[in-house]
């Protein structure tokens, strides 16, 4: 059974940085996608970054491009999201999700099937 566990959330002032981690396991297939989503109170969930774990292909939402970096940690079952230049608008519950690779890992390509519990990020002004 696929499992995902997030960590690294917290509170930070605007302009600061945080690194989120997603430990994933339990796949029966060897090519998969991991993505980070976030949901702020009163807003729809949005995909913000995705990575193909068997390669180096990544995707970013316009709202985080240039500030956030998704990467595979030296521990191959960990995907991290480095978040720099954080803004109050980045305040949200952040979740990682997984699915089998199709022809793209972008969140608009195919729905993500497996989800972690989420970790809260709060950015104060």
C-alpha positions as a Markdown table, in Angstrom:
| # | Residue | x | y | z |
|---|---|---|---|---|
| 1 | Unk | 0.0 | 0.0 | 0.0 |
| 2 | Unk | 1.4 | 3.4 | -1.0 |
| 3 | Unk | 2.1 | 5.6 | 2.0 |
| 4 | Unk | 3.2 | 9.3 | 2.1 |
| 5 | Unk | 4.3 | 11.2 | 5.2 |
| 6 | Unk | 5.0 | 14.9 | 5.1 |
| 7 | Unk | 7.2 | 16.9 | 7.5 |
| 8 | Unk | 8.8 | 20.2 | 7.8 |
| 9 | Unk | 5.9 | 22.6 | 8.0 |
| 10 | Unk | 5.9 | 25.5 | 10.5 |
| 11 | Unk | 5.7 | 29.2 | 10.9 |
| 12 | Unk | 8.0 | 31.7 | 9.3 |
| 13 | Unk | 8.1 | 35.4 | 8.6 |
| 14 | Unk | 7.7 | 36.7 | 5.1 |
| 15 | Unk | 10.9 | 36.4 | 3.1 |
| 16 | Unk | 12.0 | 33.3 | 5.0 |
| 17 | Unk | 12.5 | 29.7 | 3.9 |
| 18 | Unk | 11.2 | 26.3 | 4.8 |
| 19 | Unk | 11.9 | 22.8 | 3.4 |
| 20 | Unk | 9.1 | 20.2 | 3.3 |
| 21 | Unk | 9.8 | 16.5 | 2.9 |
| 22 | Unk | 7.7 | 13.7 | 1.7 |
| 23 | Unk | 8.7 | 10.1 | 2.5 |
| 24 | Unk | 6.9 | 7.8 | 0.1 |
| 25 | Unk | 6.8 | 4.0 | 0.0 |
| 26 | Unk | 4.8 | 0.9 | -1.0 |
| 27 | Unk | 4.7 | 1.1 | -4.8 |
| 28 | Unk | 4.1 | -1.9 | -7.0 |
| 29 | Unk | 5.4 | 0.0 | -10.0 |
| 30 | Unk | 8.8 | 1.6 | -10.6 |
| 31 | Unk | 8.0 | 4.8 | -12.4 |
| 32 | Unk | 5.9 | 7.3 | -10.5 |
| 33 | Unk | 5.1 | 11.0 | -10.0 |
| 34 | Unk | 5.2 | 12.9 | -6.7 |
| 35 | Unk | 3.5 | 16.3 | -6.4 |
| 36 | Unk | 3.0 | 18.9 | -3.8 |
| 37 | Unk | -0.4 | 20.5 | -3.4 |
| 38 | Unk | -1.6 | 23.2 | -1.1 |
| 39 | Unk | -4.9 | 24.4 | 0.1 |
| 40 | Unk | -5.5 | 27.7 | 1.9 |
| 41 | Unk | -8.7 | 28.4 | 4.0 |
| 42 | Unk | -11.6 | 29.1 | 1.7 |
| 43 | Unk | -9.7 | 28.3 | -1.5 |
| 44 | Unk | -9.5 | 25.3 | -3.8 |
| 45 | Unk | -6.6 | 23.0 | -3.6 |
| 46 | Unk | -3.9 | 23.8 | -6.1 |
| 47 | Unk | -1.0 | 21.9 | -7.5 |
| 48 | Unk | 2.3 | 23.7 | -7.1 |
| 49 | Unk | 5.1 | 21.3 | -8.0 |
| 50 | Unk | 5.6 | 17.9 | -9.4 |
| 51 | Unk | 8.5 | 15.6 | -10.2 |
| 52 | Unk | 9.1 | 12.4 | -12.1 |
| 53 | Unk | 11.0 | 10.2 | -9.7 |
| 54 | Unk | 12.8 | 8.2 | -12.4 |
| 55 | Unk | 14.2 | 11.3 | -14.1 |
| 56 | Unk | 14.6 | 15.0 | -13.7 |
| 57 | Unk | 11.4 | 16.3 | -15.1 |
| 58 | Unk | 9.7 | 18.9 | -12.9 |
| 59 | Unk | 6.6 | 21.1 | -13.1 |
| 60 | Unk | 5.8 | 24.3 | -11.2 |
| 61 | Unk | 2.8 | 26.5 | -10.8 |
| 62 | Unk | 3.3 | 30.1 | -11.9 |
| 63 | Unk | 2.7 | 31.2 | -8.3 |
| 64 | Unk | 5.8 | 29.4 | -7.0 |
| 65 | Unk | 8.1 | 29.3 | -10.1 |
| 66 | Unk | 11.5 | 30.7 | -9.2 |
| 67 | Unk | 10.9 | 30.5 | -5.4 |
| 68 | Unk | 10.2 | 26.8 | -4.8 |
| 69 | Unk | 12.3 | 23.8 | -5.9 |
| 70 | Unk | 11.1 | 20.2 | -5.9 |
| 71 | Unk | 13.9 | 17.6 | -5.8 |
| 72 | Unk | 14.6 | 14.0 | -4.9 |
| 73 | Unk | 16.7 | 13.8 | -1.8 |
| 74 | Unk | 19.8 | 11.6 | -1.5 |
| 75 | Unk | 17.4 | 9.2 | 0.2 |
| 76 | Unk | 15.6 | 8.0 | -2.9 |
| 77 | Unk | 12.3 | 7.6 | -1.2 |
| 78 | Unk | 12.2 | 11.2 | -0.2 |
| 79 | Unk | 10.9 | 14.2 | -2.2 |
| 80 | Unk | 11.6 | 17.6 | -0.8 |
| 81 | Unk | 10.2 | 21.0 | -1.5 |
| 82 | Unk | 12.5 | 23.9 | -0.8 |
| 83 | Unk | 10.5 | 27.1 | -0.4 |
| 84 | Unk | 12.3 | 30.4 | -0.5 |
| 85 | Unk | 11.1 | 34.0 | -0.4 |
| 86 | Unk | 7.9 | 32.9 | 1.3 |
| 87 | Unk | 4.9 | 35.3 | 1.2 |
| 88 | Unk | 1.8 | 35.5 | 3.4 |
| 89 | Unk | -0.1 | 34.2 | 0.4 |
| 90 | Unk | 1.8 | 30.9 | 0.7 |
| 91 | Unk | 0.1 | 30.1 | 4.0 |
| 92 | Unk | -1.8 | 26.8 | 3.5 |
| 93 | Unk | -1.9 | 23.2 | 4.3 |
| 94 | Unk | 0.7 | 21.4 | 2.1 |
| 95 | Unk | 0.2 | 17.8 | 1.0 |
| 96 | Unk | 2.3 | 15.5 | -1.1 |
| 97 | Unk | 0.6 | 13.0 | -3.5 |
| 98 | Unk | 1.7 | 10.2 | -5.7 |
| 99 | Unk | 0.5 | 8.3 | -8.8 |
| 100 | Unk | 1.9 | 6.1 | -11.5 |
| 101 | Unk | 3.7 | 8.0 | -14.3 |
| 102 | Unk | 1.7 | 8.6 | -17.4 |
| 103 | Unk | 3.2 | 10.8 | -20.1 |
| 104 | Unk | 3.5 | 13.7 | -17.7 |
| 105 | Unk | 3.6 | 14.3 | -14.0 |
| 106 | Unk | 1.7 | 17.6 | -14.2 |
| 107 | Unk | -1.3 | 17.6 | -11.9 |
| 108 | Unk | -3.6 | 18.6 | -14.8 |
| 109 | Unk | -2.6 | 15.5 | -16.8 |
| 110 | Unk | -4.0 | 12.9 | -14.5 |
| 111 | Unk | -5.5 | 12.8 | -11.0 |
| 112 | Unk | -3.2 | 11.9 | -8.1 |
| 113 | Unk | -4.3 | 8.8 | -6.3 |
| 114 | Unk | -2.4 | 8.7 | -3.0 |
| 115 | Unk | -2.2 | 11.4 | -0.5 |
| 116 | Unk | -0.4 | 12.2 | 2.7 |
| 117 | Unk | -1.9 | 13.8 | 5.8 |
| 118 | Unk | -0.5 | 17.3 | 5.1 |
| 119 | Unk | 1.7 | 19.8 | 7.0 |
| 120 | Unk | 0.8 | 23.4 | 7.8 |
| 121 | Unk | 2.8 | 26.3 | 6.6 |
| 122 | Unk | 2.1 | 29.7 | 8.0 |
| 123 | Unk | 3.8 | 32.8 | 6.7 |
| 124 | Unk | 3.4 | 36.0 | 8.7 |
| 125 | Unk | 3.9 | 39.5 | 7.4 |
